[in-house]
Each structure stands twice: as structure tokens, then as C-alpha cells.
Amino acid sequence: MTIEPSSASEATHERPLRILALANQKGGVGKTTTAINLGTALAAIGERVLVIDLDPQGNASTGLGIDRRSRRVSTYHVLAGDASLAQAVVPTAVPRLLVAPSTMDLLGLELEMASSSDRAHRLRNVMKDIGRAGSATEGVTYVLIDCPPSLNLLTINALAAADAVLVPMQCEFFALEGLSQLLRTVEQVRAALNPRLTIQGVVLTMVDPRNNLSNQVAADVRGFLGDKVYETTIPRNVRVSEAPSHGKPVLLYDLKCAGSQAYLRLASEVIQREGRLPVAA
Ligand SMILES: Nc1ncnc2c1ncn2[C@@H]1O[C@H](COP(=O)(O)OP(=O)(O)OP(=O)(O)O)[C@@H](O)[C@H]1O
Ligand SMILES: [Mg+2]
């Protein structure tokens, strides 16, 4: 896979900026959990990571410990043109991990943007500043965009701004349902808005290796998508589901648990797929 600098990485970077959109229009498949914990794992191995919360539910912001009252500037303000992305960015408890939080206001944005000609490129346009020296995003090497469970204008903005899509897929009977629609949307965005868009990979989440159905589904998905599916799978793990209520990524909540270890492996695999050398942290 090529590592062409994206249009959003025009600012000077020692490492090229990579922008990954975590998308799947199915709800509850692990998009946010993956944004939080892959982000944390990438930061733990030396990358500088920005999570952009593009879901009105704001779960990525909450899971990263940003309480609702402190979300003074949010991705809504940024996309509405009222603030820069750097103004929305806040640090988290994880070194090298930043977040641009969201609020419910995002729900109304689609309607507000409907008649503007740049509606699909709002995010891409505001991301041009990422990495600017002296700004809150200086030195960022990875951006992870947490999308809402819909193929709406917010998700289109994420796909138009991204280098690649990372698809979390819950390992359950209907896993593949809706996938063709997602792939079609990626294809349409590539043709109309963003020719460099690729699929980074599909990560199987909430896998229960003791469950025959879970194993069968995993085999089916691999049969269908081949090596687009990461070797690493994320096990169903109670520590992963407990962590957000403490406002912490699972890697801070319980580093040794199976979920944390899986996200660390996923981070290495994501970096490897791009042919990037690990950062000497
Ligand atoms: N590996 C896991 N083990 C156990 N629970 C998990 C795991 N991954 C995610 N969950 C839980 O599953 C639920 C859905 O996960 P998550 O919020 O990440 O999905 P999502 O795709 O972002 O959902 P939405 O579509 O609503 O944005 C959450 O309660 C989360 O804590
Ligand atoms: Mg979510």
C-alpha cells in the first residue's frame, strides 16, 4: 500500500499523516471502542493520535474522559465554520492522544449544511491545518474518525477526508449484512469525492472463540473478504465494556486483559499494513 501524503497533510510532518475513518452503518459493532482503544494503542507505541468524534452520541469523547460540560468547542462548531479544528482539540489522560469531542448539536448539522456546495468536504477542508507548528495538532501522525451508525452526510465527510476506511464488524450471525452497501458507498465516495480512499481492513470484534457460531461467522467473513480482514480479532471481554464508564480506554483500565492486548496487536498490524516502521518511542 502506498503512503502518499494526503491533501490534509500539506503541513510539514516528519512522518506522513494518516487519516482512518472507522465506519460501519450498523450500530453497536465496536466503532467507538476501536477508535478509543486503537487510538490509545497507537499512542502507546509512539504515534501522536487525534480522535475526531463525528457521532452526535459523543461516546468516543465520553469514553476518553471528556465530560459533556467541558465540551466548549466541539466538532459541530468546527464543521459549522465557527471554530478551527485545533480550537476543539483537547488532551486526554493518555500521553500523545488528543480528541476533538462532539455534542448532540451535530444532529442538526446535516440540515444546516444541506444547501451548501462544500457540504461533503467540510471535514476535509478543516483538516488541512492538522500538524501546523504551534497548534494543538502539531506532530499528529494518525487521525481516527469515529463515525455515526449511518451512511449520512457526517460519514460521507469522514470518507471524503480519509486515506482509508477501517471497518469494525461484530462477529455475529448478521455480520455481513449491510457490508455490500458500505462497500458501495466507499466506491461512490472514491469515484466522486476522494480518489485516494482505500480500505485499510476489517476487524472482527466481540469474538468469542468458545462459541461455534462466532468461529463460523469469522470463517465466513474471512472467506468473503480474504486478507482485508485483520489477523487480529478483538475478543468479547467484560473489561472492554466496563472501561468507558470509568472514562478510560481499556488499556488504562486494565492493560493486561485480553481486550487491551488485542488492541495493541491490532495497532501493530495497522502500522504494518501501511509499511510504516514503528516509531522509536
Ligand atoms: N470487545 C468487546 N467486548 C465486550 N464489549 C464490547 C467490546 N467491544 C465493544 N463492546 C461493547 O459493545 C457496545 C457497542 O460498542 P461501541 O459503542 O464501540 O459500538 P459502535 O459501533 O460505536 O456503536 P454505535 O453504532 O452506537 O456508535 C458498547 O457497550 C461496548 O462497550
Ligand atoms: Mg459509536
Tab-separated table of C-alpha atoms and ligand atoms in Angstrom:
chain	number	residue	atom	x	y	z
A	1	MET	CA	0.000	0.000	0.000
A	2	THR	CA	1.343	3.438	-0.884
A	3	ILE	CA	1.817	6.073	1.748
A	4	GLU	CA	1.152	9.107	-0.369
A	5	PRO	CA	0.781	12.219	1.739
A	6	SER	CA	-2.872	13.198	1.752
A	7	SER	CA	-4.148	16.635	0.882
A	8	ALA	CA	-4.719	17.160	4.606
A	9	SER	CA	-1.052	16.564	5.281
A	10	GLU	CA	0.291	19.542	3.420
A	11	ALA	CA	1.719	20.903	6.648
A	12	THR	CA	5.245	19.707	7.318
A	13	HIS	CA	5.474	16.312	9.009
A	14	GLU	CA	8.402	14.117	9.763
A	15	ARG	CA	6.006	11.192	9.478
A	16	PRO	CA	3.230	11.392	6.934
A	17	LEU	CA	-0.196	11.947	8.407
A	18	ARG	CA	-2.603	9.039	8.031
A	19	ILE	CA	-6.331	9.511	8.329
A	20	LEU	CA	-8.516	6.492	9.032
A	21	ALA	CA	-12.320	6.586	9.165
A	22	LEU	CA	-13.936	3.987	11.439
A	23	ALA	CA	-17.163	3.294	9.654
A	24	ASN	CA	-19.995	0.798	9.605
A	25	GLN	CA	-23.606	1.881	9.365
A	26	LYS	CA	-24.573	-0.967	11.699
A	27	GLY	CA	-24.974	0.207	15.258
A	28	GLY	CA	-23.083	-1.234	18.204
A	29	VAL	CA	-20.404	-3.109	16.252
A	30	GLY	CA	-17.400	-1.594	18.056
A	31	LYS	CA	-16.567	1.543	16.037
A	32	THR	CA	-16.193	3.767	19.074
A	33	THR	CA	-14.488	1.127	21.212
A	34	THR	CA	-11.997	0.637	18.380
A	35	ALA	CA	-11.458	4.389	17.893
A	36	ILE	CA	-10.691	4.800	21.603
A	37	ASN	CA	-8.542	1.735	22.070
A	38	LEU	CA	-6.759	1.563	18.732
A	39	GLY	CA	-6.029	5.265	19.276
A	40	THR	CA	-4.635	4.540	22.721
A	41	ALA	CA	-2.606	1.591	21.459
A	42	LEU	CA	-1.126	3.653	18.602
A	43	ALA	CA	-0.231	6.397	21.091
A	44	ALA	CA	1.303	3.806	23.409
A	45	ILE	CA	3.665	2.670	20.655
A	46	GLY	CA	4.775	6.205	19.914
A	47	GLU	CA	2.343	7.667	17.367
A	48	ARG	CA	0.667	11.020	18.021
A	49	VAL	CA	-3.043	10.411	17.589
A	50	LEU	CA	-6.104	12.591	17.187
A	51	VAL	CA	-9.552	11.010	17.582
A	52	ILE	CA	-12.234	13.074	15.857
A	53	ASP	CA	-15.654	12.336	17.313
A	54	LEU	CA	-18.102	12.676	14.459
A	55	ASP	CA	-21.021	10.976	16.189
A	56	PRO	CA	-23.687	13.114	17.897
A	57	GLN	CA	-23.856	10.422	20.601
A	58	GLY	CA	-20.402	11.603	21.701
A	59	ASN	CA	-19.402	8.188	23.023
A	60	ALA	CA	-15.770	8.459	21.960
A	61	SER	CA	-15.486	11.756	23.845
A	62	THR	CA	-17.113	10.280	26.967
A	63	GLY	CA	-15.028	7.110	26.776
A	64	LEU	CA	-11.905	9.257	26.639
A	65	GLY	CA	-12.931	11.052	29.827
A	66	ILE	CA	-14.167	14.344	28.334
A	67	ASP	CA	-17.293	15.219	30.271
A	68	ARG	CA	-20.153	16.879	28.450
A	69	ARG	CA	-19.945	20.183	30.334
A	70	SER	CA	-16.350	20.703	29.312
A	71	ARG	CA	-17.041	20.327	25.563
A	72	ARG	CA	-16.937	24.073	24.950
A	73	VAL	CA	-15.838	23.806	21.331
A	74	SER	CA	-16.978	20.665	19.529
A	75	THR	CA	-16.821	19.116	16.079
A	76	TYR	CA	-20.191	20.767	15.467
A	77	HIS	CA	-18.609	24.227	15.782
A	78	VAL	CA	-15.728	23.134	13.580
A	79	LEU	CA	-17.933	21.783	10.776
A	80	ALA	CA	-20.308	24.732	11.047
A	81	GLY	CA	-17.336	27.017	10.397
A	82	ASP	CA	-17.431	28.665	13.830
A	83	ALA	CA	-14.079	27.332	15.102
A	84	SER	CA	-10.890	25.734	13.842
A	85	LEU	CA	-10.198	22.064	14.469
A	86	ALA	CA	-7.250	22.986	16.683
A	87	GLN	CA	-9.615	25.009	18.895
A	88	ALA	CA	-11.760	21.929	19.512
A	89	VAL	CA	-8.862	19.607	20.314
A	90	VAL	CA	-8.340	18.655	23.954
A	91	PRO	CA	-5.781	16.345	25.568
A	92	THR	CA	-6.770	13.055	27.191
A	93	ALA	CA	-5.283	11.113	30.097
A	94	VAL	CA	-3.257	9.153	27.530
A	95	PRO	CA	0.004	10.828	26.528
A	96	ARG	CA	0.103	11.650	22.777
A	97	LEU	CA	-3.676	11.041	22.410
A	98	LEU	CA	-5.924	14.008	21.618
A	99	VAL	CA	-9.648	14.205	20.944
A	100	ALA	CA	-11.929	16.641	19.160
A	101	PRO	CA	-15.166	15.997	21.090
A	102	SER	CA	-18.706	16.037	19.733
A	103	THR	CA	-22.043	17.145	21.111
A	104	MET	CA	-25.681	16.500	20.214
A	105	ASP	CA	-25.601	19.704	18.116
A	106	LEU	CA	-24.135	17.552	15.337
A	107	LEU	CA	-27.606	16.079	14.849
A	108	GLY	CA	-28.790	19.310	13.270
A	109	LEU	CA	-25.748	19.879	11.120
A	110	GLU	CA	-26.881	17.774	8.191
A	111	LEU	CA	-29.886	20.004	7.655
A	112	GLU	CA	-27.837	23.159	8.153
A	113	MET	CA	-25.284	22.035	5.569
A	114	ALA	CA	-27.769	20.635	3.047
A	115	SER	CA	-27.713	23.565	0.663
A	116	SER	CA	-24.006	24.427	0.858
A	117	SER	CA	-21.829	23.364	-2.051
A	118	ASP	CA	-18.913	22.208	0.160
A	119	ARG	CA	-21.139	20.027	2.350
A	120	ALA	CA	-19.253	16.790	1.662
A	121	HIS	CA	-15.832	18.413	2.091
A	122	ARG	CA	-16.310	20.373	5.290
A	123	LEU	CA	-14.194	17.959	7.327
A	124	ARG	CA	-11.507	17.622	4.682
A	125	ASN	CA	-11.214	21.390	4.461
A	126	VAL	CA	-10.819	21.921	8.217
A	127	MET	CA	-8.278	19.092	8.417
A	128	LYS	CA	-5.827	20.890	6.152
A	129	ASP	CA	-4.429	22.607	9.230
A	130	ILE	CA	-3.593	19.408	11.094
A	131	GLY	CA	0.027	19.321	12.132
A	132	ARG	CA	0.586	23.057	11.908
A	133	ALA	CA	3.539	24.047	14.084
A	134	GLY	CA	2.489	25.725	17.317
A	135	SER	CA	-1.129	24.453	17.053
A	136	ALA	CA	-2.790	21.856	19.269
A	137	THR	CA	-2.366	19.280	16.496
A	138	GLU	CA	1.361	19.765	15.973
A	139	GLY	CA	3.116	16.465	15.287
A	140	VAL	CA	-0.069	14.383	14.853
A	141	THR	CA	0.684	11.246	12.809
A	142	TYR	CA	-2.689	9.442	12.935
A	143	VAL	CA	-6.239	10.706	12.832
A	144	LEU	CA	-9.037	8.272	13.676
A	145	ILE	CA	-12.538	9.462	12.807
A	146	ASP	CA	-15.346	7.831	14.792
A	147	CYS	CA	-18.401	7.773	12.502
A	148	PRO	CA	-22.064	7.541	13.481
A	149	PRO	CA	-24.049	4.342	12.703
A	150	SER	CA	-25.371	5.666	9.417
A	151	LEU	CA	-24.173	6.420	5.909
A	152	ASN	CA	-25.262	10.031	6.349
A	153	LEU	CA	-23.507	13.262	5.452
A	154	LEU	CA	-21.272	13.042	8.537
A	155	THR	CA	-19.955	9.653	7.443
A	156	ILE	CA	-19.582	10.928	3.862
A	157	ASN	CA	-17.496	13.814	5.236
A	158	ALA	CA	-15.302	11.309	7.067
A	159	LEU	CA	-14.842	9.150	3.936
A	160	ALA	CA	-14.103	12.221	1.820
A	161	ALA	CA	-11.383	13.288	4.274
A	162	ALA	CA	-9.809	9.873	4.933
A	163	ASP	CA	-6.943	7.971	3.375
A	164	ALA	CA	-8.584	4.672	4.284
A	165	VAL	CA	-11.580	3.074	5.976
A	166	LEU	CA	-11.290	0.680	8.882
A	167	VAL	CA	-14.453	-1.360	9.317
A	168	PRO	CA	-15.224	-2.877	12.718
A	169	MET	CA	-17.523	-5.858	12.261
A	170	GLN	CA	-19.235	-7.633	15.114
A	171	CYS	CA	-18.794	-11.370	14.960
A	172	GLU	CA	-22.478	-12.352	14.943
A	173	PHE	CA	-24.885	-14.057	12.589
A	174	PHE	CA	-25.805	-10.942	10.559
A	175	ALA	CA	-22.221	-9.668	10.370
A	176	LEU	CA	-22.057	-9.417	6.596
A	177	GLU	CA	-25.491	-7.869	6.260
A	178	GLY	CA	-25.114	-4.295	5.080
A	179	LEU	CA	-21.486	-4.751	4.120
A	180	SER	CA	-22.195	-4.516	0.399
A	181	GLN	CA	-23.967	-1.219	0.965
A	182	LEU	CA	-20.974	0.094	2.890
A	183	LEU	CA	-18.572	-1.068	0.163
A	184	ARG	CA	-20.789	0.553	-2.471
A	185	THR	CA	-20.711	3.840	-0.562
A	186	VAL	CA	-16.906	3.654	-0.290
A	187	GLU	CA	-16.791	3.070	-4.065
A	188	GLN	CA	-19.080	6.041	-4.730
A	189	VAL	CA	-17.051	8.337	-2.484
A	190	ARG	CA	-13.872	7.187	-4.209
A	191	ALA	CA	-15.352	7.943	-7.638
A	192	ALA	CA	-16.942	11.267	-6.793
A	193	LEU	CA	-15.092	12.822	-3.876
A	194	ASN	CA	-11.866	11.128	-2.850
A	195	PRO	CA	-9.913	9.012	-5.371
A	196	ARG	CA	-7.233	8.016	-2.838
A	197	LEU	CA	-9.682	6.280	-0.472
A	198	THR	CA	-8.807	2.645	0.250
A	199	ILE	CA	-9.983	0.018	2.706
A	200	GLN	CA	-7.373	-0.430	5.424
A	201	GLY	CA	-9.083	-3.509	6.767
A	202	VAL	CA	-11.952	-5.159	8.565
A	203	VAL	CA	-11.576	-6.002	12.225
A	204	LEU	CA	-13.722	-8.675	13.811
A	205	THR	CA	-14.944	-7.512	17.203
A	206	MET	CA	-16.602	-9.178	20.200
A	207	VAL	CA	-15.297	-12.570	19.100
A	208	ASP	CA	-15.981	-15.482	21.430
A	209	PRO	CA	-13.626	-18.324	20.467
A	210	ARG	CA	-15.562	-20.816	22.634
A	211	ASN	CA	-18.684	-20.183	20.623
A	212	ASN	CA	-19.107	-22.247	17.458
A	213	LEU	CA	-21.279	-19.652	15.770
A	214	SER	CA	-18.699	-16.940	16.418
A	215	ASN	CA	-15.988	-19.139	14.851
A	216	GLN	CA	-18.219	-19.977	11.885
A	217	VAL	CA	-19.014	-16.299	11.276
A	218	ALA	CA	-15.320	-15.394	11.492
A	219	ALA	CA	-14.517	-18.110	8.911
A	220	ASP	CA	-17.322	-16.879	6.607
A	221	VAL	CA	-16.152	-13.259	6.795
A	222	ARG	CA	-12.575	-14.308	6.025
A	223	GLY	CA	-13.835	-16.456	3.143
A	224	PHE	CA	-15.681	-13.477	1.713
A	225	LEU	CA	-13.164	-10.685	2.331
A	226	GLY	CA	-9.875	-12.589	2.314
A	227	ASP	CA	-6.850	-10.743	3.594
A	228	LYS	CA	-8.796	-7.497	4.031
A	229	VAL	CA	-9.667	-9.000	7.422
A	230	TYR	CA	-7.006	-8.343	10.047
A	231	GLU	CA	-5.438	-11.412	11.584
A	232	THR	CA	-6.003	-9.829	14.970
A	233	THR	CA	-9.511	-10.255	16.322
A	234	ILE	CA	-10.917	-8.426	19.338
A	235	PRO	CA	-12.366	-10.838	21.896
A	236	ARG	CA	-15.572	-10.155	23.755
A	237	ASN	CA	-14.182	-9.031	27.072
A	238	VAL	CA	-16.045	-7.558	30.022
A	239	ARG	CA	-13.141	-5.232	30.863
A	240	VAL	CA	-13.539	-3.597	27.423
A	241	SER	CA	-17.195	-2.835	28.117
A	242	GLU	CA	-16.550	-1.598	31.678
A	243	ALA	CA	-13.791	0.851	30.790
A	244	PRO	CA	-15.946	3.636	29.202
A	245	SER	CA	-17.990	4.065	32.389
A	246	HIS	CA	-14.708	4.999	34.065
A	247	GLY	CA	-13.920	7.453	31.251
A	248	LYS	CA	-10.857	5.406	30.383
A	249	PRO	CA	-9.586	3.384	27.435
A	250	VAL	CA	-9.333	-0.280	28.391
A	251	LEU	CA	-5.546	-0.057	28.038
A	252	LEU	CA	-5.503	2.321	31.035
A	253	TYR	CA	-8.232	0.491	32.909
A	254	ASP	CA	-6.657	-2.970	32.649
A	255	LEU	CA	-3.591	-3.229	30.432
A	256	LYS	CA	-3.204	-6.958	30.948
A	257	CYS	CA	-6.723	-8.013	29.932
A	258	ALA	CA	-7.281	-9.852	26.658
A	259	GLY	CA	-9.048	-6.837	25.093
A	260	SER	CA	-6.139	-4.473	25.738
A	261	GLN	CA	-3.621	-6.943	24.389
A	262	ALA	CA	-5.733	-7.450	21.251
A	263	TYR	CA	-5.885	-3.692	20.579
A	264	LEU	CA	-2.098	-3.478	20.940
A	265	ARG	CA	-1.736	-6.243	18.341
A	266	LEU	CA	-4.229	-4.504	16.065
A	267	ALA	CA	-2.218	-1.276	16.279
A	268	SER	CA	0.932	-3.098	15.125
A	269	GLU	CA	-0.981	-4.724	12.297
A	270	VAL	CA	-2.462	-1.401	11.162
A	271	ILE	CA	1.013	0.157	11.059
A	272	GLN	CA	2.473	-2.884	9.330
A	273	ARG	CA	-0.174	-2.770	6.600
A	274	GLU	CA	0.965	0.694	5.688
A	275	GLY	CA	4.563	-0.350	5.504
A	276	ARG	CA	5.427	2.109	8.255
A	277	LEU	CA	8.270	1.455	10.608
A	278	PRO	CA	7.373	1.552	14.294
A	279	VAL	CA	8.245	4.827	15.995
A	280	ALA	CA	11.159	4.528	18.371
A	281	ALA	CA	9.117	5.873	21.292
B	1	LIG	N1	-14.578	-6.394	22.703
B	1	LIG	C1	-15.665	-6.084	23.406
B	1	LIG	N2	-16.047	-6.823	24.468
B	1	LIG	C2	-17.153	-6.511	25.174
B	1	LIG	N3	-17.961	-5.483	24.906
B	1	LIG	C3	-17.643	-4.710	23.860
B	1	LIG	C4	-16.487	-4.956	23.058
B	1	LIG	N4	-16.437	-4.017	22.085
B	1	LIG	C5	-17.484	-3.217	22.275
B	1	LIG	N5	-18.227	-3.616	23.332
B	1	LIG	C6	-19.450	-3.005	23.845
B	1	LIG	O1	-20.435	-3.065	22.828
B	1	LIG	C7	-21.202	-1.885	22.795
B	1	LIG	C8	-21.102	-1.254	21.414
B	1	LIG	O2	-19.754	-0.858	21.180
B	1	LIG	P1	-19.417	0.536	20.505
B	1	LIG	O3	-20.113	1.659	21.199
B	1	LIG	O4	-17.949	0.614	20.394
B	1	LIG	O5	-20.056	0.320	19.084
B	1	LIG	P2	-20.362	1.414	17.961
B	1	LIG	O6	-20.279	0.706	16.667
B	1	LIG	O7	-19.523	2.602	18.158
B	1	LIG	O8	-21.861	1.794	18.320
B	1	LIG	P3	-22.727	2.985	17.618
B	1	LIG	O9	-23.088	2.436	16.284
B	1	LIG	O10	-23.906	3.163	18.520
B	1	LIG	O11	-21.850	4.180	17.539
B	1	LIG	C9	-20.662	-0.992	23.909
B	1	LIG	O12	-21.457	-1.156	25.055
B	1	LIG	C10	-19.260	-1.527	24.136
B	1	LIG	O13	-18.818	-1.310	25.462
B	2	MG	MG	-20.089	4.634	18.292
